[in-house]
PDB file of C-alpha atoms in Angstrom:
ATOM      1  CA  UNK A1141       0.000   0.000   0.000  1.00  0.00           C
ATOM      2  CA  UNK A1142       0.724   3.594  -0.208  1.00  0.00           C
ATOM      3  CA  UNK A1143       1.450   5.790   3.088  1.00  0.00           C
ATOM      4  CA  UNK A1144      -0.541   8.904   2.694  1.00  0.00           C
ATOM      5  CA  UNK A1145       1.169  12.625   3.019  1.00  0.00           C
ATOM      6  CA  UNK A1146      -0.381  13.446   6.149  1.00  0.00           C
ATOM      7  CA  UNK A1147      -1.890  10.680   8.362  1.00  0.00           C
ATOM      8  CA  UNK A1148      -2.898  10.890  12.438  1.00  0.00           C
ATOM      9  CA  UNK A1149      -1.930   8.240  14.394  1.00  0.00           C
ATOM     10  CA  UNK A1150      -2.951   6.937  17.296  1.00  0.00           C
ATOM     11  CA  UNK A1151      -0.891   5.032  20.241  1.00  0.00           C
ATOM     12  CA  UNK A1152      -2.842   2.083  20.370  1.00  0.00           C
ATOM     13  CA  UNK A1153      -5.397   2.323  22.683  1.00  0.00           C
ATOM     14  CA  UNK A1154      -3.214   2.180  25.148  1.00  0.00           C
ATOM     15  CA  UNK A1155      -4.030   3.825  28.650  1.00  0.00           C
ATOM     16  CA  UNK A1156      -1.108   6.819  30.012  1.00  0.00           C
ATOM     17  CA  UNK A1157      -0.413   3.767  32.826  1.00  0.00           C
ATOM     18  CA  UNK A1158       1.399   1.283  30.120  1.00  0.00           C
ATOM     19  CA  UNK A1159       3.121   3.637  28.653  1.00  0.00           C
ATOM     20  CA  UNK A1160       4.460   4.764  31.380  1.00  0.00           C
ATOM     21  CA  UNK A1161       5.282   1.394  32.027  1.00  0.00           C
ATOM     22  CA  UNK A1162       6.952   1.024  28.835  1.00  0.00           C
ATOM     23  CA  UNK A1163       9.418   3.674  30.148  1.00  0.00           C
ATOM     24  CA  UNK A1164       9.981   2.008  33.376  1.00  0.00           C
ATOM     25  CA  UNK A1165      10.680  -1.058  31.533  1.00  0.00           C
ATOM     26  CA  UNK A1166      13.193   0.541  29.189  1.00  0.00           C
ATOM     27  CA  UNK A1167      12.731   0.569  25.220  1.00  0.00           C
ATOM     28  CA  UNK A1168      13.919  -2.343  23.128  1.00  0.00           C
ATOM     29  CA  UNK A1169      17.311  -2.818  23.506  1.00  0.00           C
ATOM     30  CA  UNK A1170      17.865  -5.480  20.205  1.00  0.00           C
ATOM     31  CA  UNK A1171      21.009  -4.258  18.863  1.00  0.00           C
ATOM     32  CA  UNK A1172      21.454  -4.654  15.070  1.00  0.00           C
ATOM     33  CA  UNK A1173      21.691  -8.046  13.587  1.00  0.00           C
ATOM     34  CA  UNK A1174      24.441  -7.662  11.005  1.00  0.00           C
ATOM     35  CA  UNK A1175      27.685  -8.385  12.597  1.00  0.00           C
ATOM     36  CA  UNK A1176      29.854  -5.179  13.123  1.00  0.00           C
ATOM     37  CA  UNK A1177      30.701  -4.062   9.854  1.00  0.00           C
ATOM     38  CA  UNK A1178      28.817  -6.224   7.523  1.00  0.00           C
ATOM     39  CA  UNK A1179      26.209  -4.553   5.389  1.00  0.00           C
ATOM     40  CA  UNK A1180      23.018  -6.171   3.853  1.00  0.00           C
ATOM     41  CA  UNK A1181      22.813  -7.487   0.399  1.00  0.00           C
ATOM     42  CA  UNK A1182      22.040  -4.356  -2.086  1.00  0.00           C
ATOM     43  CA  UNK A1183      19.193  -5.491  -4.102  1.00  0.00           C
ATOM     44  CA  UNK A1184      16.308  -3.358  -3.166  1.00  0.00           C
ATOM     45  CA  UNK A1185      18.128  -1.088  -1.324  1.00  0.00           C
ATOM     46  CA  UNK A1186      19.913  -0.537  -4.545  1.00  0.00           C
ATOM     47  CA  UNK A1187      16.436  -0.469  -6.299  1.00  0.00           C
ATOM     48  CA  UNK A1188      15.144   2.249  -4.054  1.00  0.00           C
ATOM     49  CA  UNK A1189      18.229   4.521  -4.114  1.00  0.00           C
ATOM     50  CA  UNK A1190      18.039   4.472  -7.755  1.00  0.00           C
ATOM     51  CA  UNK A1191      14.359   5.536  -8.168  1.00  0.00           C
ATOM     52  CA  UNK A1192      14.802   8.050  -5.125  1.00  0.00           C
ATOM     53  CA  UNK A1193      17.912   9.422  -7.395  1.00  0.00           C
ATOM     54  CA  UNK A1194      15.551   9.713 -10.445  1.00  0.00           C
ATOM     55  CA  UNK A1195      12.378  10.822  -8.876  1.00  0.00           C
ATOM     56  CA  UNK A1196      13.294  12.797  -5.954  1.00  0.00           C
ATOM     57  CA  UNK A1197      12.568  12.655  -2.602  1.00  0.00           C
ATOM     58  CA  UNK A1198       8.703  12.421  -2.642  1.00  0.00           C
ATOM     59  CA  UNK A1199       9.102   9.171  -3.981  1.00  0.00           C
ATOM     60  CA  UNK A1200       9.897   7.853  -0.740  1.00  0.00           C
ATOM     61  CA  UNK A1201       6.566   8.395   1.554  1.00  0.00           C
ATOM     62  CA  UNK A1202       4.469   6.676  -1.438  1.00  0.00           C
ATOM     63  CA  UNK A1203       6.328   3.855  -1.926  1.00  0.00           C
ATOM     64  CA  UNK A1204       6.370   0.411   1.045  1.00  0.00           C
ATOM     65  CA  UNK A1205       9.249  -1.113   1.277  1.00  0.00           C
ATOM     66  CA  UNK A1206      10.219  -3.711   3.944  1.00  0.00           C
ATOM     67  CA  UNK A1207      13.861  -3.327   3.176  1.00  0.00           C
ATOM     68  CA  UNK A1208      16.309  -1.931   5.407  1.00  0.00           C
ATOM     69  CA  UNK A1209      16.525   1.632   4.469  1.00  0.00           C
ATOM     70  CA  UNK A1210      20.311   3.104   4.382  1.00  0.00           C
ATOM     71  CA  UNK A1211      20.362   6.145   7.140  1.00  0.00           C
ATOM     72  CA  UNK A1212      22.188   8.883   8.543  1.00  0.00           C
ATOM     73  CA  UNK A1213      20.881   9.421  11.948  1.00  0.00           C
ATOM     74  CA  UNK A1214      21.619  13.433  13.087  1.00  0.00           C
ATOM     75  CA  UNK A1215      20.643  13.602  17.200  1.00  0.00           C
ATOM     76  CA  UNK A1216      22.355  14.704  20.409  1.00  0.00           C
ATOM     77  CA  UNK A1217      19.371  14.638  22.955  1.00  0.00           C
ATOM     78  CA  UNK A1218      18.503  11.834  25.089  1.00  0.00           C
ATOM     79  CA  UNK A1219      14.877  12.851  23.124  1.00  0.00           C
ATOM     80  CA  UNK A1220      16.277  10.272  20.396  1.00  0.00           C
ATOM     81  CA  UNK A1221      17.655   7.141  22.569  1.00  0.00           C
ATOM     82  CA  UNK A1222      14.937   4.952  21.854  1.00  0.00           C
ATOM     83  CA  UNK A1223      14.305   6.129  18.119  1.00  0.00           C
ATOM     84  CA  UNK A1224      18.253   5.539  17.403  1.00  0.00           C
ATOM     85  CA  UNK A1225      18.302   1.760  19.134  1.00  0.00           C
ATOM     86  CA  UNK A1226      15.275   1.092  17.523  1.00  0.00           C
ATOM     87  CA  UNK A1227      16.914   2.375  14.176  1.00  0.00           C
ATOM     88  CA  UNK A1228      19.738   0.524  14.632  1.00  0.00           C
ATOM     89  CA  UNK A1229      18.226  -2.772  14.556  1.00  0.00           C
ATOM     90  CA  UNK A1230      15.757  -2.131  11.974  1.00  0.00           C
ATOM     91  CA  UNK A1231      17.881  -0.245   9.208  1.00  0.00           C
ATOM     92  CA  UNK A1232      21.384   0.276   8.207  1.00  0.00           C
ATOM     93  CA  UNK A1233      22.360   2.980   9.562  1.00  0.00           C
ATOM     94  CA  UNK A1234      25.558   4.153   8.257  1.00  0.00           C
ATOM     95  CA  UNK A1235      26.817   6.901  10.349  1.00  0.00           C
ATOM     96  CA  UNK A1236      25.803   9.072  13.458  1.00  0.00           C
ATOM     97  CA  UNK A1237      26.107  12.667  13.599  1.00  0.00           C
ATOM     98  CA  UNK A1238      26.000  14.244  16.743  1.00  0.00           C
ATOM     99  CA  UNK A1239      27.199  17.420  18.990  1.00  0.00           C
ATOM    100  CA  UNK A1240      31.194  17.643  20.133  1.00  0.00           C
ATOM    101  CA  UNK A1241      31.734  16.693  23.285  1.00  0.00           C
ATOM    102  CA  UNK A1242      31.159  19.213  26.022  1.00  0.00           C
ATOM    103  CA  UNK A1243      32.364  19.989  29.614  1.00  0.00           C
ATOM    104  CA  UNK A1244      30.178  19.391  32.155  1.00  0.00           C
ATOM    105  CA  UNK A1245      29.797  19.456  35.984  1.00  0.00           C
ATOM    106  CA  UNK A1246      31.893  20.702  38.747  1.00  0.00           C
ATOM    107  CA  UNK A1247      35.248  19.414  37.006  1.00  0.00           C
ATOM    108  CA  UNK A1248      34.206  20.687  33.854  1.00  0.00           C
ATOM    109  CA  UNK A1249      34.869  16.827  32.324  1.00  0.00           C
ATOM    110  CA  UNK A1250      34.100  16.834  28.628  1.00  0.00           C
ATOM    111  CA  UNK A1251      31.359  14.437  28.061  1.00  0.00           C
ATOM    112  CA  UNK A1252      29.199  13.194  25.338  1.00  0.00           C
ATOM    113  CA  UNK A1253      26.171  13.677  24.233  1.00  0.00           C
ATOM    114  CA  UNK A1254      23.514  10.914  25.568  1.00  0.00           C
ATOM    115  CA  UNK A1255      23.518   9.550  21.767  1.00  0.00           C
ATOM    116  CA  UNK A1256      27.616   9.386  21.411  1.00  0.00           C
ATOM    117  CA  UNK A1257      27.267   7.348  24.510  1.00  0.00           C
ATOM    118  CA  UNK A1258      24.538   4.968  22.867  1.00  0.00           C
ATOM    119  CA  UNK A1259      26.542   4.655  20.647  1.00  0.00           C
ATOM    120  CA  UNK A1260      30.239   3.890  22.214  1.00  0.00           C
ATOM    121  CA  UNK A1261      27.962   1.619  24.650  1.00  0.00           C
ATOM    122  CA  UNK A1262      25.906  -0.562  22.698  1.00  0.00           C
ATOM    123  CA  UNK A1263      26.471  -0.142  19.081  1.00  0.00           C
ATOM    124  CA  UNK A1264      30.843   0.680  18.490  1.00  0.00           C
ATOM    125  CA  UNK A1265      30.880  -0.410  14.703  1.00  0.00           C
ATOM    126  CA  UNK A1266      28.565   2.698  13.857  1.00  0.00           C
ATOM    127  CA  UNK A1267      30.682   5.009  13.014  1.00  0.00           C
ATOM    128  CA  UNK A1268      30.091   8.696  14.872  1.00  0.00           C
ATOM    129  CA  UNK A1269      31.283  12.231  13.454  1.00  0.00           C
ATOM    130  CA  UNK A1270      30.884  15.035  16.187  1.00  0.00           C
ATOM    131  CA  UNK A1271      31.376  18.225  14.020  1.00  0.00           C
ATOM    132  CA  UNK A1272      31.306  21.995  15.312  1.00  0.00           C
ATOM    133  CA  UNK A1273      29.647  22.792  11.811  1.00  0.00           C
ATOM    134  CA  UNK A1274      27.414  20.095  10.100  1.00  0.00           C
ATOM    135  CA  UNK A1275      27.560  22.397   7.256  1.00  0.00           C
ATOM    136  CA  UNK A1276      31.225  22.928   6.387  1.00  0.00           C
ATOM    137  CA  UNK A1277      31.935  21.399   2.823  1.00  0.00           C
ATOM    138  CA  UNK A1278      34.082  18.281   4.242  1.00  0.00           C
ATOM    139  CA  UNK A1279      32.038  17.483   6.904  1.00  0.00           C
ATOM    140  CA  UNK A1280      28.897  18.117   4.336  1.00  0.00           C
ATOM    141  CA  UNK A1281      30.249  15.878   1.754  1.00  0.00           C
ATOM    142  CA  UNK A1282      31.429  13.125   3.733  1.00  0.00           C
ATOM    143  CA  UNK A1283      27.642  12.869   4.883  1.00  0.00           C
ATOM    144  CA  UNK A1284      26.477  12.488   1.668  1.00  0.00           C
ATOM    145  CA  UNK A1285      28.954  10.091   0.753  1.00  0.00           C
ATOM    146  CA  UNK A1286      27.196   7.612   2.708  1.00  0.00           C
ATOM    147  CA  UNK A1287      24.449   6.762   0.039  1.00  0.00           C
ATOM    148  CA  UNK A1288      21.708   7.264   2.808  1.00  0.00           C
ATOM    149  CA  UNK A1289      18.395   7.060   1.318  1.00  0.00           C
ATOM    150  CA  UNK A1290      17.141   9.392   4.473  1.00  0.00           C
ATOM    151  CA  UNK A1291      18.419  11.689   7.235  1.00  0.00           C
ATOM    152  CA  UNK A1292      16.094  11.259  10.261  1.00  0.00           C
ATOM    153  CA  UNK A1293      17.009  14.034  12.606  1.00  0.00           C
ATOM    154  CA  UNK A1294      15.965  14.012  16.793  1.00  0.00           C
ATOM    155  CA  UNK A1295      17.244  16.875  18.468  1.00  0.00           C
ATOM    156  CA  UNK A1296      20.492  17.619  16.598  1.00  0.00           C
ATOM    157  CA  UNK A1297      21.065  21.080  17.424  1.00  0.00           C
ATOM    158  CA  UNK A1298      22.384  22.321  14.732  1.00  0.00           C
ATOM    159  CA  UNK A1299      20.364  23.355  11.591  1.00  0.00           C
ATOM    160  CA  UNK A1300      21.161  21.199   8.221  1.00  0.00           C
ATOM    161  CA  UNK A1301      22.040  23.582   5.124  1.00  0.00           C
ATOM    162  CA  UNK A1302      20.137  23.370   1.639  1.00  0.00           C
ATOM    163  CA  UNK A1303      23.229  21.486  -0.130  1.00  0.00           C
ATOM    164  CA  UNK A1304      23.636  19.161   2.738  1.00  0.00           C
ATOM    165  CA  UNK A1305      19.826  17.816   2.239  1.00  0.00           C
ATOM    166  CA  UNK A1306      19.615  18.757  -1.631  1.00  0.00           C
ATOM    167  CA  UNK A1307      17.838  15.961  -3.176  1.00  0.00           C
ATOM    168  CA  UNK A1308      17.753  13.266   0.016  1.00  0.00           C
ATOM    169  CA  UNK A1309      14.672  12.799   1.871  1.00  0.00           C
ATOM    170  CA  UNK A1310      15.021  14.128   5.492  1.00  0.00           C
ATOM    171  CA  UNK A1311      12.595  13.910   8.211  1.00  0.00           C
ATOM    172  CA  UNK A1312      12.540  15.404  12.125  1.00  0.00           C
ATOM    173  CA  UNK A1313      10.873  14.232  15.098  1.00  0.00           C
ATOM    174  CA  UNK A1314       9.045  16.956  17.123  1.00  0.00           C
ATOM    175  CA  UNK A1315       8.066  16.535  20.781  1.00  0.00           C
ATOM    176  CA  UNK A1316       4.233  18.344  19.972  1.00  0.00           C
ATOM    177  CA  UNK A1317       1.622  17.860  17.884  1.00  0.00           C
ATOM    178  CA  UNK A1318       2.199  20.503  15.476  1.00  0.00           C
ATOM    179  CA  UNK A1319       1.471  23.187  14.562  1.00  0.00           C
ATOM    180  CA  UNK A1320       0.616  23.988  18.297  1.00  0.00           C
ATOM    181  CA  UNK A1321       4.171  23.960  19.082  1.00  0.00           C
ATOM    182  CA  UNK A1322       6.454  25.028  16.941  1.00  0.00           C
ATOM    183  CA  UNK A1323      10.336  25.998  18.357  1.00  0.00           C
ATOM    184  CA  UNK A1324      12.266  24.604  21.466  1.00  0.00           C
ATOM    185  CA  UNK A1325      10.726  23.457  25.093  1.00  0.00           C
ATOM    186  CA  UNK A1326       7.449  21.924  23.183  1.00  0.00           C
ATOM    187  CA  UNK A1327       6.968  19.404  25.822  1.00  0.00           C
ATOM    188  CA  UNK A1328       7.177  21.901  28.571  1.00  0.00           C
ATOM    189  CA  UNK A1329       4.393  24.504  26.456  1.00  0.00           C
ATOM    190  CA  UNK A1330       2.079  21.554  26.360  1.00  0.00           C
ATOM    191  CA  UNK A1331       2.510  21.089  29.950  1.00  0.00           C
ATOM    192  CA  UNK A1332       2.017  24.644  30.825  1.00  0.00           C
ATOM    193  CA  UNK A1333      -0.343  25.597  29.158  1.00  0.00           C
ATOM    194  CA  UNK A1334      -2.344  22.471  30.432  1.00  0.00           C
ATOM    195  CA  UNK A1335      -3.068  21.027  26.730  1.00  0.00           C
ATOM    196  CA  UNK A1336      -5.518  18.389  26.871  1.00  0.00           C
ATOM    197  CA  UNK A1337      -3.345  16.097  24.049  1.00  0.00           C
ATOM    198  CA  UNK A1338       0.492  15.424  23.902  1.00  0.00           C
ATOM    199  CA  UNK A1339       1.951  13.620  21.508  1.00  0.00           C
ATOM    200  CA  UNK A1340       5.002  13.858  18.659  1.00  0.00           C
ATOM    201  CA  UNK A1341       4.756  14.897  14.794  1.00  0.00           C
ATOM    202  CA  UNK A1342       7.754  13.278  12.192  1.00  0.00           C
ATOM    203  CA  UNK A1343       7.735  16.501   9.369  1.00  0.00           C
ATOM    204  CA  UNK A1344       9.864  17.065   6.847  1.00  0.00           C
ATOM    205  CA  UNK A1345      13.009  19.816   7.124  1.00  0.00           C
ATOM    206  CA  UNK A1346      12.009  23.226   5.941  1.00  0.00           C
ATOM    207  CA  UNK A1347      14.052  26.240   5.790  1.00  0.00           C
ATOM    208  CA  UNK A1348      11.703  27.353   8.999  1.00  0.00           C
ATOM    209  CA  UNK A1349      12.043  25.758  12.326  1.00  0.00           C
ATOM    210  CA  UNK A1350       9.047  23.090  12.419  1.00  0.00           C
ATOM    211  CA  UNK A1351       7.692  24.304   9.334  1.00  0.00           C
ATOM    212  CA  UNK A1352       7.604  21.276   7.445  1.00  0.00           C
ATOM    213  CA  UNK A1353       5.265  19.082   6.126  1.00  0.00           C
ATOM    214  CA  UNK A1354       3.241  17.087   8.467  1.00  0.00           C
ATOM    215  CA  UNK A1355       3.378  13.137   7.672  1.00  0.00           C
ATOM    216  CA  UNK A1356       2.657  11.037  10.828  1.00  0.00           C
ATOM    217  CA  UNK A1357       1.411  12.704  14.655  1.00  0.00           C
ATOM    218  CA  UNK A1358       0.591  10.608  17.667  1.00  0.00           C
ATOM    219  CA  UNK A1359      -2.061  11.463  20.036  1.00  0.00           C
ATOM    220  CA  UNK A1360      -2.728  10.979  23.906  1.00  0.00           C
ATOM    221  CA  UNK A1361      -4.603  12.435  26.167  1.00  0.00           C
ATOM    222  CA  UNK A1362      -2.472  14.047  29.149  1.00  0.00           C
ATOM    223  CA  UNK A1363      -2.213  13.151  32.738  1.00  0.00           C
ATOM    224  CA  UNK A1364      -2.344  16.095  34.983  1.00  0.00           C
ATOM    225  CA  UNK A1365       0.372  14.633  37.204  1.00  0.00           C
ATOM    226  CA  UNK A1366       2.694  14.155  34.385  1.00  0.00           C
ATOM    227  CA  UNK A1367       5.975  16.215  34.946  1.00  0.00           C
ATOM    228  CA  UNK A1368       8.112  17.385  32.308  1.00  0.00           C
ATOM    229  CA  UNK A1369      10.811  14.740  32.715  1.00  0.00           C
ATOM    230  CA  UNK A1370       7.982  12.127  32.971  1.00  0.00           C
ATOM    231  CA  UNK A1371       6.407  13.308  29.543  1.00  0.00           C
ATOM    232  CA  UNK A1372       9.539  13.585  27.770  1.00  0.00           C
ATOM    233  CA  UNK A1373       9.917   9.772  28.344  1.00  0.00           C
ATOM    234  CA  UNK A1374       6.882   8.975  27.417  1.00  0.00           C
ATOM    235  CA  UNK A1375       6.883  10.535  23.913  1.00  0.00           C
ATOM    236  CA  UNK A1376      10.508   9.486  23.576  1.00  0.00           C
ATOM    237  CA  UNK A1377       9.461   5.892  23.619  1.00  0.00           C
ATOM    238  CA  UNK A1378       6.587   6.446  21.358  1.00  0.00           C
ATOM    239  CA  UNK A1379       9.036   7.821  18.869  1.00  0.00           C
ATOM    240  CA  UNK A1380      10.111   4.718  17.363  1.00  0.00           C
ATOM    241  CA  UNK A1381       6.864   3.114  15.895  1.00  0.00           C
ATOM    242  CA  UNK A1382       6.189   6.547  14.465  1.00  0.00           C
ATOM    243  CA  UNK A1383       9.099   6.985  12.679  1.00  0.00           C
ATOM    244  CA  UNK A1384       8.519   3.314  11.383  1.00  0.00           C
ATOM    245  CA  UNK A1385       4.995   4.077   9.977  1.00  0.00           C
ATOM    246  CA  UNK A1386       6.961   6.627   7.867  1.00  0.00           C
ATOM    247  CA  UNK A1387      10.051   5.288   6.657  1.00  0.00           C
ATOM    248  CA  UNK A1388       8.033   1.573   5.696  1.00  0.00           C
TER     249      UNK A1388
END
């Protein structure tokens, strides 16, 4: 079947208590079945990079395919933990961009981001850049010389440049159901201004923060007694299964 533009999508029926469950429990912690290294055979991969090449980006969100898709995942936040584990055994991810290291706490010790530690923890064949400008040529073209048939991007932090996405679809998560809350601190908005329904929207990059096209939002009602912590959680483990009705 086709996936449609702009769908709405539910979580399930499932009541605030399992998902919050869910995040007690910890997300799915399957770790990529290729041994390190070793990429899948190329036949529809190769298919669909081919058509993507010829028909653009579009092409992509109307055509189901259960192959793995060849990714660059761009995320610093622990917002995108689950989505990247999930990613990792589910596609090929070929590299991981992320923030530099920073200092942090009393000693000032420089430390990496929650996804560079994923990363060095659980998955050490991906290979992860950590550049101060995602948009400097070498850094830029290195990217793209990864043959990724999509950048998904979870809290990155930095803003990706026309000729870094020119021509390869690119999607973001958001922590809101858009367009309510477009910008930074959506979670805590929702919260605040006591919104009745949380959830997360995938869109595609646009020059304008959160501007992009719609294609998949979840939908829950909210708990009063949520916090903000509590709710980030939440929609960070409900990430994964909406990113997969839009890549599949």
């Amino acid at each position: 079947g086709t996936l449609p533009v702009s769908r709405n999508v539910g979580w399930n029926g499932e009541s605030a208590g399992s998902l919050e469950g869910q995040v007690r429990e910890g997300p799915d912690r399957q770790r990529a079945s290729s041994p390190k290294g070793q990429r899948e055979p190329s036949g529809s991969r190769g298919f669909i990079e081919a058509i993507g090449r010829l028909v653009g980006p579009p092409f992509l969100f109307f055509l189901r395919m259960d192959a793995r898709l060849p990714l660059v995942f761009f995320g610093s936040g622990a917002f995108g933990v689950p989505s990247l584990r999930h990613l990792m055994a589910t596609h090929d991810v070929r590299l991981v961009v992320t923030q530099p290291d920073r200092p942090a706490g009393r000693g000032g010790k420089l430390t990496p981001t929650p996804i560079a530690e994923l990363c060095q923890t659980e998955f050490p064949g991906v290979r992860v850049v950590k550049p101060e400008k995602v948009n400097e040529a070498s850094i830029r073209d290195d990217i793209r010389a990864q043959g990724a048939a999509a950048f998904v991007v979870i809290a990155f932090g930095q803003k990706l440049g026309k000729a870094l996405l020119d021509g390869i679809f690119s999607i973001n998560l958001h922590g809101s159901i858009l367009p309510r809350w477009r910008g930074a601190a959506p979670i805590n908005a929702a919260l605040l201004a006591g919104d009745p329904f949380v959830g997360n929207s995938v869109i595609t990059l646009a020059d304008r923060m959160d501007a992009g096209l719609v294609l998949a939002t979840s939908s829950h009602p909210t708990n009063p007694d949520w916090t903000t912590a509590e709710l980030h959680d939440i929609l960070s483990a409900d990430a994964p299964r909406l990113i997969d009705g839009v890549l599949s």
